[in-house]
Short mmCIF file of C-alpha atoms in Angstrom, two decimals:
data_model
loop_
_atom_site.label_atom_id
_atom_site.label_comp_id
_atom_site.label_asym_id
_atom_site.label_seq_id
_atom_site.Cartn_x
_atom_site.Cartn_y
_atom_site.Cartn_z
CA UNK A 1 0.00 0.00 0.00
CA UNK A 2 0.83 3.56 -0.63
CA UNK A 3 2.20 5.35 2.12
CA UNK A 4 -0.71 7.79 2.46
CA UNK A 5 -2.75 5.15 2.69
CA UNK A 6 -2.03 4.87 6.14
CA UNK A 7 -2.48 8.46 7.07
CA UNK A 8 -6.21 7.82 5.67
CA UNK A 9 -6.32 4.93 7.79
CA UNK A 10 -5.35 7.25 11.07
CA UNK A 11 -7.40 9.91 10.05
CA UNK A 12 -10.09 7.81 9.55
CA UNK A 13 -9.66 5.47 13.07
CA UNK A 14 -9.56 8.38 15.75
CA UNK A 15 -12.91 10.30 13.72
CA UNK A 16 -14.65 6.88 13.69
CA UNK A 17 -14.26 6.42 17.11
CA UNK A 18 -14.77 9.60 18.36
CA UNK A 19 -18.65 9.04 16.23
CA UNK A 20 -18.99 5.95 18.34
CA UNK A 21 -18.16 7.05 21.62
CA UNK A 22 -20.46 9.80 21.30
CA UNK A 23 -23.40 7.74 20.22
CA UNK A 24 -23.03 6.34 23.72
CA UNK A 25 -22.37 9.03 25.79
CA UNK A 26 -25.78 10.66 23.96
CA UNK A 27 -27.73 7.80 24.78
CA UNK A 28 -26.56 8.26 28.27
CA UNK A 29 -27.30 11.88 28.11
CA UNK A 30 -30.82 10.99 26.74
CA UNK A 31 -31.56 8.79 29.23
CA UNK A 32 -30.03 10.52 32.11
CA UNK A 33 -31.89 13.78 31.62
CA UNK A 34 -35.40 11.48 31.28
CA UNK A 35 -36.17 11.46 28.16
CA UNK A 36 -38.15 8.90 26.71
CA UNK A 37 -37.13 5.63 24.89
CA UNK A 38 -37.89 6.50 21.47
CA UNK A 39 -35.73 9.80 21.78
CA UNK A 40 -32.69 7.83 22.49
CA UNK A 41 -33.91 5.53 19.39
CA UNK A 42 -34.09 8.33 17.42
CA UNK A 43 -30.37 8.84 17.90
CA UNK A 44 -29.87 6.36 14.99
CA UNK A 45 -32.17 8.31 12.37
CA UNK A 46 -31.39 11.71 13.36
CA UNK A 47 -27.26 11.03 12.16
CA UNK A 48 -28.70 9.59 8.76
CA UNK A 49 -30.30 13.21 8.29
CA UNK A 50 -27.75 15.06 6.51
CA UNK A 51 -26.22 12.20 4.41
CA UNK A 52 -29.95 12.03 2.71
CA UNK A 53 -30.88 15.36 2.76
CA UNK A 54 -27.14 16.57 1.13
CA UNK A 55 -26.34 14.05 -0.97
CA UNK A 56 -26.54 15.57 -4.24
CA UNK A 57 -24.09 18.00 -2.85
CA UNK A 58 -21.48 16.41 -0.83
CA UNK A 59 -20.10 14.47 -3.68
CA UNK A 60 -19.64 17.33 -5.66
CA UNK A 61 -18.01 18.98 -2.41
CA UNK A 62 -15.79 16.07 -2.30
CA UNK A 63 -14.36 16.12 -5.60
CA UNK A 64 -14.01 20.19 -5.60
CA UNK A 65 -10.90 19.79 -3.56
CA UNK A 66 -7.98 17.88 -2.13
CA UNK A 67 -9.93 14.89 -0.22
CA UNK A 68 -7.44 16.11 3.18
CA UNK A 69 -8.95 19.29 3.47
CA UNK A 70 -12.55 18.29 2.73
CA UNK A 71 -11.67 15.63 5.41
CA UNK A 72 -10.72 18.59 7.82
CA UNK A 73 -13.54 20.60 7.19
CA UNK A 74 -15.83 17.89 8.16
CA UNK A 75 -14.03 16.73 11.87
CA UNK A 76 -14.64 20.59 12.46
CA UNK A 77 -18.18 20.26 11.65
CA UNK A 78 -18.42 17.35 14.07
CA UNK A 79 -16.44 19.10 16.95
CA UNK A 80 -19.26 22.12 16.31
CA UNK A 81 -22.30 19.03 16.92
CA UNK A 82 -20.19 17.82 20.13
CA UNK A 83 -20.01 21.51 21.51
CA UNK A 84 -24.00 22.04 20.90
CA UNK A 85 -24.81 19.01 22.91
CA UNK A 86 -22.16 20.07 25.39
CA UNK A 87 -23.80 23.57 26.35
CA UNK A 88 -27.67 22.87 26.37
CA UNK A 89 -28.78 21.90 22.77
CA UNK A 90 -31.47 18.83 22.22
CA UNK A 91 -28.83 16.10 21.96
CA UNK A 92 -31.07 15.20 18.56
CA UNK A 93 -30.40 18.44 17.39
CA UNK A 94 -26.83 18.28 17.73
CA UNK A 95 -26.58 15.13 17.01
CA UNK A 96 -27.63 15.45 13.44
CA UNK A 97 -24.90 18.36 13.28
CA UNK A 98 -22.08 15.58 14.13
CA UNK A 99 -24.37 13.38 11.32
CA UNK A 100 -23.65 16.36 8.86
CA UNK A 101 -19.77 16.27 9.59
CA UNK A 102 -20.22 12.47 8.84
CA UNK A 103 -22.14 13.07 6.07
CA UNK A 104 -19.11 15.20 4.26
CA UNK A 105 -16.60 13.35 5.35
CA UNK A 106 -17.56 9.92 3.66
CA UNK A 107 -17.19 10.42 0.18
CA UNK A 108 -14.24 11.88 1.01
CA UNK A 109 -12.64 8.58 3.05
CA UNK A 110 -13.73 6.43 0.52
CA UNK A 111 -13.35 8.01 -2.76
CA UNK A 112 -9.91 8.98 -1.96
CA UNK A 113 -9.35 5.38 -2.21
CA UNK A 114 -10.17 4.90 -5.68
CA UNK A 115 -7.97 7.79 -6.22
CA UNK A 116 -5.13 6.37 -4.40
CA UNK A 117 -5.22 2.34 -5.30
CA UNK A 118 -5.25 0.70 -8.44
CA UNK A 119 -8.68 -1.68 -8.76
CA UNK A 120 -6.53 -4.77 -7.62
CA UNK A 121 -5.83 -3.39 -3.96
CA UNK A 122 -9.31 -2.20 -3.42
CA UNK A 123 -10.99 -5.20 -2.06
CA UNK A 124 -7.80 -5.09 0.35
CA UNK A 125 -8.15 -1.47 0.82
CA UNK A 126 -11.80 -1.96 2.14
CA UNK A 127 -11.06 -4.90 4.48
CA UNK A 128 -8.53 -2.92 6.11
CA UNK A 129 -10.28 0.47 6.38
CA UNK A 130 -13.73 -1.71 6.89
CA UNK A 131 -11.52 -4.06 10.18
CA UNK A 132 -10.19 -0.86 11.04
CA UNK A 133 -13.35 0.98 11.34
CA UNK A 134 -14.93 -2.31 12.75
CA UNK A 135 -11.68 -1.77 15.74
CA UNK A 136 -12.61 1.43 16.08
CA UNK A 137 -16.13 0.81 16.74
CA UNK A 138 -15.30 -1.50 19.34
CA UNK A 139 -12.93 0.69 20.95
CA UNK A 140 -15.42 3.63 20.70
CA UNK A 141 -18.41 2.18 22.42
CA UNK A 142 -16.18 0.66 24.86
CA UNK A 143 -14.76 4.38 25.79
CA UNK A 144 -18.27 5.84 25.38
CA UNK A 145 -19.23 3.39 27.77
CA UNK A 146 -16.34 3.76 30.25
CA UNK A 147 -16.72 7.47 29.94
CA UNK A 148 -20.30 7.62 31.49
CA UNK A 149 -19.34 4.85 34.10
CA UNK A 150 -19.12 6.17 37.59
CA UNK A 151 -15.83 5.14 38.94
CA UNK A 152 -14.84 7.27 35.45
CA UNK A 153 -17.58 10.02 35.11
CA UNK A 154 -16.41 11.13 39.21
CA UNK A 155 -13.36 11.73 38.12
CA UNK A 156 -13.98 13.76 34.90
CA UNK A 157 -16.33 15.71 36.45
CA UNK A 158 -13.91 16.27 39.43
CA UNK A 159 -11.23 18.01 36.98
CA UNK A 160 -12.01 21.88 37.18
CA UNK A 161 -10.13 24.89 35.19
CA UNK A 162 -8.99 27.74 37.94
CA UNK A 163 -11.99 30.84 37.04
CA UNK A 164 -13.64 28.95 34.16
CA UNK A 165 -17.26 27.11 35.19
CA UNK A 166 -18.31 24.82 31.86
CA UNK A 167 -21.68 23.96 33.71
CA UNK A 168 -20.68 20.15 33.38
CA UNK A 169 -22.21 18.46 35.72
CA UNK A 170 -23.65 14.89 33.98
CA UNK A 171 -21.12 12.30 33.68
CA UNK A 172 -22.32 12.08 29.94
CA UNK A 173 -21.19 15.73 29.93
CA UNK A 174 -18.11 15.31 30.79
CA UNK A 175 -17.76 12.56 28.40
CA UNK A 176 -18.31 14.69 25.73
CA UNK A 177 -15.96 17.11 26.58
CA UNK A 178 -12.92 14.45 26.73
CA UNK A 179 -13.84 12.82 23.12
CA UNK A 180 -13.24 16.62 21.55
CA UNK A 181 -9.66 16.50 21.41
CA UNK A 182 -10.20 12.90 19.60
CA UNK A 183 -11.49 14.70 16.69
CA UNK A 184 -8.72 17.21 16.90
CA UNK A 185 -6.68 14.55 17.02
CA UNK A 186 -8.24 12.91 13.44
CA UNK A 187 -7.80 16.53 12.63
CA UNK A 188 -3.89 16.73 12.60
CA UNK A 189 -4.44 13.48 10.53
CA UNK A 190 -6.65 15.06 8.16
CA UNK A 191 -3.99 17.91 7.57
CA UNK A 192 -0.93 15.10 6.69
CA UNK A 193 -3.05 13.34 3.86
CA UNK A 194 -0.98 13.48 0.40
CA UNK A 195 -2.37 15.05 -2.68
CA UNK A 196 -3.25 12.30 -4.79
CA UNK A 197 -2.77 14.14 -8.26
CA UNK A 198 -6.23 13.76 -9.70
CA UNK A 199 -7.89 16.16 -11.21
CA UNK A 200 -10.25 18.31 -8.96
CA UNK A 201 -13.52 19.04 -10.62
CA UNK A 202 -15.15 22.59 -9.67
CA UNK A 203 -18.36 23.25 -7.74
CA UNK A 204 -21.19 24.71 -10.70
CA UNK A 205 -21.93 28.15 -9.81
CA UNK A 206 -25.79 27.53 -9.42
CA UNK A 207 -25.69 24.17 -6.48
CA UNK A 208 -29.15 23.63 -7.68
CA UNK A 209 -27.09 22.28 -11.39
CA UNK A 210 -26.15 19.35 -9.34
CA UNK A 211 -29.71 18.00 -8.45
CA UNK A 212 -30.27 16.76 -12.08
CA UNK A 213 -26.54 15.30 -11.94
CA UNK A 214 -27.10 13.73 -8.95
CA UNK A 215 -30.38 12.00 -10.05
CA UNK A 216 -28.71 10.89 -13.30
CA UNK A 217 -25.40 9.55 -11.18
CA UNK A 218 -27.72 7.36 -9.18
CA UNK A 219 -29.99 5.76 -11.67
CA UNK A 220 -27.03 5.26 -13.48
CA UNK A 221 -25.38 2.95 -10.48
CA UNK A 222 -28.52 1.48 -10.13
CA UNK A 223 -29.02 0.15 -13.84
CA UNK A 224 -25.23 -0.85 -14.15
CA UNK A 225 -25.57 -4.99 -13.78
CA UNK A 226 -22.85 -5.19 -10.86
CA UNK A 227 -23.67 -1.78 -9.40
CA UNK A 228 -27.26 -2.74 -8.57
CA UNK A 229 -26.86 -5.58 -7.20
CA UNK A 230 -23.83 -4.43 -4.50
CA UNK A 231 -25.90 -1.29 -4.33
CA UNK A 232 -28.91 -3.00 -3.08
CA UNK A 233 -26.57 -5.19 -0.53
CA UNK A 234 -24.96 -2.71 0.95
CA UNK A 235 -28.12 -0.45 1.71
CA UNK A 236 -29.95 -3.08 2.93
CA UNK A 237 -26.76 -3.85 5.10
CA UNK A 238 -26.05 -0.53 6.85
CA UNK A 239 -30.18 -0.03 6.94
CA UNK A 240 -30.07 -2.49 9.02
CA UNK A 241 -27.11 -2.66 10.83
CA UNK A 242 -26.81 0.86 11.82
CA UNK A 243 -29.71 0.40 13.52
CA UNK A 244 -29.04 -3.19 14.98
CA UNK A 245 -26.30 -0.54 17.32
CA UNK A 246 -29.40 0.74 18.94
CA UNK A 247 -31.39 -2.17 19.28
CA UNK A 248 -28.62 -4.22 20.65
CA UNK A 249 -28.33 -1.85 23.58
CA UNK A 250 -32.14 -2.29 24.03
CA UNK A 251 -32.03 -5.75 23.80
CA UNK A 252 -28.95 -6.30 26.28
CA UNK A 253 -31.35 -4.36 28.86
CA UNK A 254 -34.13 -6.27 28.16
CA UNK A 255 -32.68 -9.81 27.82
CA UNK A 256 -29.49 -9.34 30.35
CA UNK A 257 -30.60 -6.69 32.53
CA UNK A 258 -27.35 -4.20 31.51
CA UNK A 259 -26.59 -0.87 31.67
CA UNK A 260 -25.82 1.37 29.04
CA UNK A 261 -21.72 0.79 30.08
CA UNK A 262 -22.45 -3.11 29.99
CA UNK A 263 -24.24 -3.03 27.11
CA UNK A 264 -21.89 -1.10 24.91
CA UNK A 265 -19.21 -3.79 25.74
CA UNK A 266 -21.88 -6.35 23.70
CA UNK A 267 -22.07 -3.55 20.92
CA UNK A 268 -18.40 -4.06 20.73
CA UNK A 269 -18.73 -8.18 20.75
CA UNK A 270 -20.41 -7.51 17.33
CA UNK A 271 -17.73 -5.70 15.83
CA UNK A 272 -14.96 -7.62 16.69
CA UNK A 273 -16.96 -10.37 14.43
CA UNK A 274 -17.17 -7.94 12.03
CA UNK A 275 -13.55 -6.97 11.97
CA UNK A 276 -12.68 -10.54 11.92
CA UNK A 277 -14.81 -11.31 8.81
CA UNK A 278 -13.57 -7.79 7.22
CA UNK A 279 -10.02 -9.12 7.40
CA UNK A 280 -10.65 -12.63 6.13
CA UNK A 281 -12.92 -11.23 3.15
CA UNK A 282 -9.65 -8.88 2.11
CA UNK A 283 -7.42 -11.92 2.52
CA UNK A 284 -9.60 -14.70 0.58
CA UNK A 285 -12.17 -12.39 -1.90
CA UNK A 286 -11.30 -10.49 -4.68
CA UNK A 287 -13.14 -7.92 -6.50
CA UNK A 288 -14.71 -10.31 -9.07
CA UNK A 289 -15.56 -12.70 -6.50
CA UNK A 290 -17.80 -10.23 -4.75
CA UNK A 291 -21.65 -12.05 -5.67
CA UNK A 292 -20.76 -15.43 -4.11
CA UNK A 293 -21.18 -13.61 -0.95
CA UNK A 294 -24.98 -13.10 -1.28
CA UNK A 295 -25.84 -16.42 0.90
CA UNK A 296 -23.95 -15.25 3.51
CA UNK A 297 -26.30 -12.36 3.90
CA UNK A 298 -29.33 -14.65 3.70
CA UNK A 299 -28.09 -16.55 7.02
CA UNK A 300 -26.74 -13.68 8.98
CA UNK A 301 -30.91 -12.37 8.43
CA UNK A 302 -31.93 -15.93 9.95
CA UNK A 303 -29.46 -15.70 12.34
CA UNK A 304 -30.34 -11.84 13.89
CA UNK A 305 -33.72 -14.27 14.65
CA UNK A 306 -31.67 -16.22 16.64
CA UNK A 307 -31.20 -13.59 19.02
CA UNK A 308 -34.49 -13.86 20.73
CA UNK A 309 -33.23 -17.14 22.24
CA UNK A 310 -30.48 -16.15 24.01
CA UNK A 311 -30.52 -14.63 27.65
CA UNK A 312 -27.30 -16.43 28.94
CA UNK A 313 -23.98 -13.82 28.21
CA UNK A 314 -21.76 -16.85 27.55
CA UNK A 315 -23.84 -17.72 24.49
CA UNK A 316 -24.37 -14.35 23.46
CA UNK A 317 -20.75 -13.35 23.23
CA UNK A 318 -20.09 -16.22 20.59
CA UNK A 319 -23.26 -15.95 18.99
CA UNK A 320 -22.77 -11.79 18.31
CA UNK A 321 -19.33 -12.62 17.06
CA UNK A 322 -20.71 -15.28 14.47
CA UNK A 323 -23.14 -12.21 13.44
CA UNK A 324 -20.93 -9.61 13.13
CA UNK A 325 -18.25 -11.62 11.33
CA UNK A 326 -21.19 -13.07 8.53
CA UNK A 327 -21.96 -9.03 8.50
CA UNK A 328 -17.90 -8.17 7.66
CA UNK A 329 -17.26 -10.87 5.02
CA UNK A 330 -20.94 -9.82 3.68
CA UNK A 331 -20.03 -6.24 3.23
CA UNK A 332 -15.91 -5.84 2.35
CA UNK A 333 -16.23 -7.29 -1.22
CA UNK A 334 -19.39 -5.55 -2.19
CA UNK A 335 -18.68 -2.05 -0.78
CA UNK A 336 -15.44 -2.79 -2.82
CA UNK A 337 -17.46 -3.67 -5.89
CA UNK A 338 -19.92 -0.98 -5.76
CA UNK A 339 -17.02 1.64 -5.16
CA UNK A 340 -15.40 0.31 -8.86
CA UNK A 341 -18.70 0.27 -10.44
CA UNK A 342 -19.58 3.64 -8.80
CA UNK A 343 -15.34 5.78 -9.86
CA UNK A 344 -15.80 3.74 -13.33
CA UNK A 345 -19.09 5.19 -13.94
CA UNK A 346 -19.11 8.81 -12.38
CA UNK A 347 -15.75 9.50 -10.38
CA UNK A 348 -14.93 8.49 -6.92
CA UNK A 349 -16.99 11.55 -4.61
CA UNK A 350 -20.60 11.09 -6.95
CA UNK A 351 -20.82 7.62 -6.42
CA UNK A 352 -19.62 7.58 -2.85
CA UNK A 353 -22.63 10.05 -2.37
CA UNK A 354 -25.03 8.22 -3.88
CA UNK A 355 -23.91 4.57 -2.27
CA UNK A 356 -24.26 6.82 1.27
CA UNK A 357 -27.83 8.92 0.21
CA UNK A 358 -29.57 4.96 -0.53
CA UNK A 359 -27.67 3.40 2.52
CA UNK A 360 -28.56 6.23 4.59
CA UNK A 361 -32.16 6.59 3.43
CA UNK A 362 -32.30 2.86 4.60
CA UNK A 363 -31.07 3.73 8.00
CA UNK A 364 -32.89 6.65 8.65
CA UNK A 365 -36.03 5.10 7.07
CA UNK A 366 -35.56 1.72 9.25
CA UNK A 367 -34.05 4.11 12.38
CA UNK A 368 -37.83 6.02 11.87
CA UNK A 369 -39.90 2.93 11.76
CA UNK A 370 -38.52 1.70 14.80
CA UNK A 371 -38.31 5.23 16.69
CA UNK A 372 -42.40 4.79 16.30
CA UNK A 373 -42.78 1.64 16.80
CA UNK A 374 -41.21 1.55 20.24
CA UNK A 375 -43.29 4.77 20.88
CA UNK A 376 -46.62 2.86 20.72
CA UNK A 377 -44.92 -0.33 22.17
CA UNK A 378 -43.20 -2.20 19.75
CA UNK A 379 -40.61 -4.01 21.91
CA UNK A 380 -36.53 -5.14 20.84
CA UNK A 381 -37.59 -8.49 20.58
CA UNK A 382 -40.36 -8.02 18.13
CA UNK A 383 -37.74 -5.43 16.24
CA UNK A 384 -35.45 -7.90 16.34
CA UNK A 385 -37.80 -10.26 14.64
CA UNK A 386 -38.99 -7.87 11.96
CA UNK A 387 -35.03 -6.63 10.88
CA UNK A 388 -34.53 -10.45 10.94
CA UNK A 389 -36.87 -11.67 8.52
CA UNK A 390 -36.18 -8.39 6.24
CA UNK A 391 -32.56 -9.10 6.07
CA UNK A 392 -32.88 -12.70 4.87
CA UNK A 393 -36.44 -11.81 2.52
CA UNK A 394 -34.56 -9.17 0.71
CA UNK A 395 -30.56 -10.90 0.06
CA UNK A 396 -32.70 -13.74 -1.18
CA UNK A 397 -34.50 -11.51 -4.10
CA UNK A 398 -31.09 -9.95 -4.82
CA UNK A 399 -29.55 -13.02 -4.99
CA UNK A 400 -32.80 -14.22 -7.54
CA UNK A 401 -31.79 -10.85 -9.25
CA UNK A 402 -28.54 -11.37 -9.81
CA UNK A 403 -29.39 -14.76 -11.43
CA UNK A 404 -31.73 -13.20 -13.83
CA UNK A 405 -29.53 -10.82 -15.20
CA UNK A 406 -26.75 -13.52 -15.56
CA UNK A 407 -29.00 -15.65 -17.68
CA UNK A 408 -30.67 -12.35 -19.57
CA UNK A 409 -27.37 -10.21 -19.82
CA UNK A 410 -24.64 -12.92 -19.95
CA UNK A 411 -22.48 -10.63 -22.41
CA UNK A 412 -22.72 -7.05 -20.03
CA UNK A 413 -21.51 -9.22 -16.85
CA UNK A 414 -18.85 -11.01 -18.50
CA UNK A 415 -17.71 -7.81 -19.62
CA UNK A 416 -18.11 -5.61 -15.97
CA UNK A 417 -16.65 -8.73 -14.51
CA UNK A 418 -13.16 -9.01 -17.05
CA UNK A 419 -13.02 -5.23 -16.15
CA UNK A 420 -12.91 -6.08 -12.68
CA UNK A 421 -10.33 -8.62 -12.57
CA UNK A 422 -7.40 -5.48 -14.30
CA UNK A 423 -6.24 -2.69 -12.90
CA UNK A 424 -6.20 -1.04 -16.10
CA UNK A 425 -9.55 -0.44 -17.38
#
């Protein structure tokens, strides 16, 4: 790999779990200050926000300039979101403002990549950003949920600056402040990220232009023979996942009795299945390879089911790491396809907007659903149930799709596939 692949990599680890870690601490927050359930579900939906509601904008954004800086911009936008909840904003308010930092910063992380990495390394690429996102994940939730513990929380809020009064006095408060110089941290990173030479494409003077190119990007993706099919994977996947983070926390209370610090250590379980299937997908896949995966999404689906079962923590911990790593080897090669088919088709920042508006229209449609439904009652084990049967219903019509146009388009697929097996296309 490229040296500045691993400044990405950095950048991209400290941001990530900064995002985590604050998901935590803001369900603690929630939850602390009384609020009711389906506030603190609404978490989930409220950081999808921006990624739908911008989307024909931040891939342009991305591509207007050096993916560093654009990578800067957004851990700035984030720190503003962490400040706002700090000094007496809804926490759903600024929460979405840390969702719009996110939002920016994604095509950015990924679409660098295709910039960066000739199509050979990119299946690679993604199982190491993907594992160490999935670390980072595991580490953030982990802080988040040390953070708000009390043996932690006393201590934090204990620390005072001589003449200055910050009002803290929550332990989820005080978490907060500690995970701002994280993102200054992924900051610095942002700053040392190389140049990668490619041509940057200026914003049109009217922003409205790019609502029509935007449109035309994504039905592009979604009648290219490979990019529909790891399109539709991967939104149904992060749809469904993002909001599994929630629902596992729910579930842990309900099933185990935890608190939010013992339940983010289960949140964590999950991803270090995920990590582990991330890494064995970049060692064993390539990019051509990516479709055989499409059973494994049918049994994780069946599997999420499973769930409902288990109230006993030494079969949940080996159970949630089966999940997560099903989830990992599940995602790697199709993100990495869909990112080919998406640079190929429209250049790296477009496409990573439009994989992120339909992945986050899935989360925040699915994050939604289940904010009401817990509202008038709906419990975790009945969501559990429903995201279940959804994830296994749906990857077995994609994987039906992907047969048909195999046996109808034989020549198109032969040809998408032979261009994804050079680096020189």
């Amino acid at each position: 790999m490229k040296r500045g692949f691993y400044t990405i990599m950095s950048a991209q680890f400290f941001s990530s779990l900064a995002d985590n870690a604050l998901f935590v601490t803001a369900v603690e927050l929630l939850r602390t200050s009384g609020a009711p359930e389906w506030q603190r579900a609404a978490l989930v939906p409220m950081f999808a926000l921006f990624y739908v509601v911008l989307a024909p904008w931040v891939g342009a954004f991305a591509d207007s300039m050096p993916k560093g800086r654009v990578m800067f911009i957004s851990n700035a936008i984030k720190v503003v979101g962490c400040l706002m909840m700090l000094f007496g904003h809804h926490p759903l308010l600024a929460y979405a403002v840390v969702g719009l930092g996110a939002a920016a910063y994604s095509p950015a992380k990924y679409g660098i990549l295709t910039e960066l990495l000739p199509a050979s390394q990119l299946v690679k690429a993604n199982g190491w950003i993907e594992g160490l996102t999935i670390a980072s994940i595991i580490l953030g939730v982990l802080v988040g949920g040390q953070l708000v513990a009390p043996h932690i929380a006393g201590h934090l809020l204990a620390l005072d600056m001589p003449g200055i009064d910050l009002g803290i006095d929550l332990a989820a408060e005080a978490a907060i402040l500690a995970l701002v110089p994280v993102y200054m941290l992924a900051a610095w990173f942002n700053l040392r990220i190389p140049h990668t030479g490619v041509e940057m494409r200026p914003l049109p003077p009217n922003p409205l232009a790019l609502l029509p190119d935007f449109w035309t990007c994504n039905g592009r993706l979604w009648r290219d023979k490979l990019g529909q099919i790891s399109l539709s994977t991967t939104t149904l996947f992060w749809g469904v996942s993002g909001n599994l983070r929630y629902i596992v926390l729910a579930w842990s209370a309900a099933a185990l009795g935890y608190s939010t610090t013992q339940a983010s250590a289960l949140v964590g379980v999950v991803a270090i299945g995920t990590a582990a299937g991330a890494v064995a997908a970049s060692l064993h896949m390539r990019l051509d390879m990516a479709t055989r995966v499409i059973p494994m999404g049918i049994a994780m689906g069946l599997l999420v089911i499973l769930m409902n079962v288990i109230s006993n923590i030494w079969l949940a911990i080996p159970f949630l790491i089966l999940l997560g790593g099903l989830g990992g080897f599940l995602v790697v090669p199709m993100n990495a396809l869909l990112q080919h088919r998406g640079h190929n088709l429209m250049g790296a920042g477009r496409s990573i907007a439009v994989q992120n508006f339909n992945e986050q229209a899935a989360i925040l449609g699915m994050g939604a659903f289940y904010s009401l439904s817990t509202k008038f009652g709906l419990s975790a084990f009945g969501a559990i149930t429903a995201f279940g049967m959804l994830v296994a219903g749906v990857m077995w019509l994609i994987g039906r799709w992907h047969a048909h146009n195999v046996r109808s388009h034989p020549e198109e697929v032969e040809h998408l596939l032979s261009i994804a097996r050079h680096d020189h296309h």
